[in-house]
């Protein structure tokens, strides 16, 4: 018999503690993107890298 699979996403408490406003989330994404571009260069960053960060 196959193991049961949970359909609810698992979030760490750090991520689910509070929801960021749209402006704060946008700034967070831009800050992380800038950091990745500095570290790897523009050509070294993929959309998947940004999504994962």
mmCIF file of C-alpha atoms in Angstrom:
data_model
loop_
_atom_site.group_PDB
_atom_site.id
_atom_site.type_symbol
_atom_site.label_atom_id
_atom_site.label_comp_id
_atom_site.label_asym_id
_atom_site.label_seq_id
_atom_site.Cartn_x
_atom_site.Cartn_y
_atom_site.Cartn_z
ATOM 1 C CA UNK A 1 0.000 0.000 0.000
ATOM 2 C CA UNK A 2 1.337 3.463 -0.901
ATOM 3 C CA UNK A 3 2.088 5.931 1.892
ATOM 4 C CA UNK A 4 -0.415 8.723 2.466
ATOM 5 C CA UNK A 5 0.480 12.014 0.826
ATOM 6 C CA UNK A 6 -0.401 15.256 2.518
ATOM 7 C CA UNK A 7 -2.065 17.769 0.221
ATOM 8 C CA UNK A 8 -1.342 20.727 2.476
ATOM 9 C CA UNK A 9 1.902 22.601 1.867
ATOM 10 C CA UNK A 10 4.550 22.477 4.565
ATOM 11 C CA UNK A 11 5.805 25.886 5.601
ATOM 12 C CA UNK A 12 8.381 26.622 8.236
ATOM 13 C CA UNK A 13 7.243 28.869 11.036
ATOM 14 C CA UNK A 14 9.620 31.579 9.819
ATOM 15 C CA UNK A 15 7.768 31.795 6.499
ATOM 16 C CA UNK A 16 4.254 31.591 7.883
ATOM 17 C CA UNK A 17 4.743 33.922 10.852
ATOM 18 C CA UNK A 18 3.374 36.909 8.922
ATOM 19 C CA UNK A 19 2.416 37.681 5.388
ATOM 20 C CA UNK A 20 4.387 40.473 3.757
ATOM 21 C CA UNK A 21 2.603 43.353 2.112
ATOM 22 C CA UNK A 22 2.852 43.441 -1.668
ATOM 23 C CA UNK A 23 5.347 46.323 -1.490
ATOM 24 C CA UNK A 24 7.495 44.532 1.097
ATOM 25 C CA UNK A 25 7.443 41.275 -0.906
ATOM 26 C CA UNK A 26 8.384 43.157 -4.075
ATOM 27 C CA UNK A 27 11.316 44.785 -2.281
ATOM 28 C CA UNK A 28 12.385 41.428 -0.856
ATOM 29 C CA UNK A 29 12.438 39.906 -4.356
ATOM 30 C CA UNK A 30 14.370 42.859 -5.789
ATOM 31 C CA UNK A 31 16.921 42.734 -2.967
ATOM 32 C CA UNK A 32 17.478 39.008 -3.458
ATOM 33 C CA UNK A 33 17.738 39.406 -7.226
ATOM 34 C CA UNK A 34 20.337 42.160 -6.824
ATOM 35 C CA UNK A 35 22.323 39.973 -4.438
ATOM 36 C CA UNK A 36 22.276 37.043 -6.875
ATOM 37 C CA UNK A 37 23.252 39.273 -9.814
ATOM 38 C CA UNK A 38 26.199 40.646 -7.818
ATOM 39 C CA UNK A 39 27.339 37.144 -6.855
ATOM 40 C CA UNK A 40 26.827 35.385 -10.191
ATOM 41 C CA UNK A 41 26.480 38.076 -12.821
ATOM 42 C CA UNK A 42 23.412 38.703 -14.952
ATOM 43 C CA UNK A 43 24.041 35.704 -17.212
ATOM 44 C CA UNK A 44 24.533 33.395 -14.227
ATOM 45 C CA UNK A 45 21.069 33.856 -12.711
ATOM 46 C CA UNK A 46 18.027 31.933 -13.922
ATOM 47 C CA UNK A 47 14.371 32.645 -13.193
ATOM 48 C CA UNK A 48 14.336 29.421 -11.182
ATOM 49 C CA UNK A 49 17.122 30.845 -8.989
ATOM 50 C CA UNK A 50 15.039 33.935 -8.315
ATOM 51 C CA UNK A 51 11.933 31.884 -7.589
ATOM 52 C CA UNK A 52 13.813 29.666 -5.163
ATOM 53 C CA UNK A 53 15.443 32.558 -3.286
#
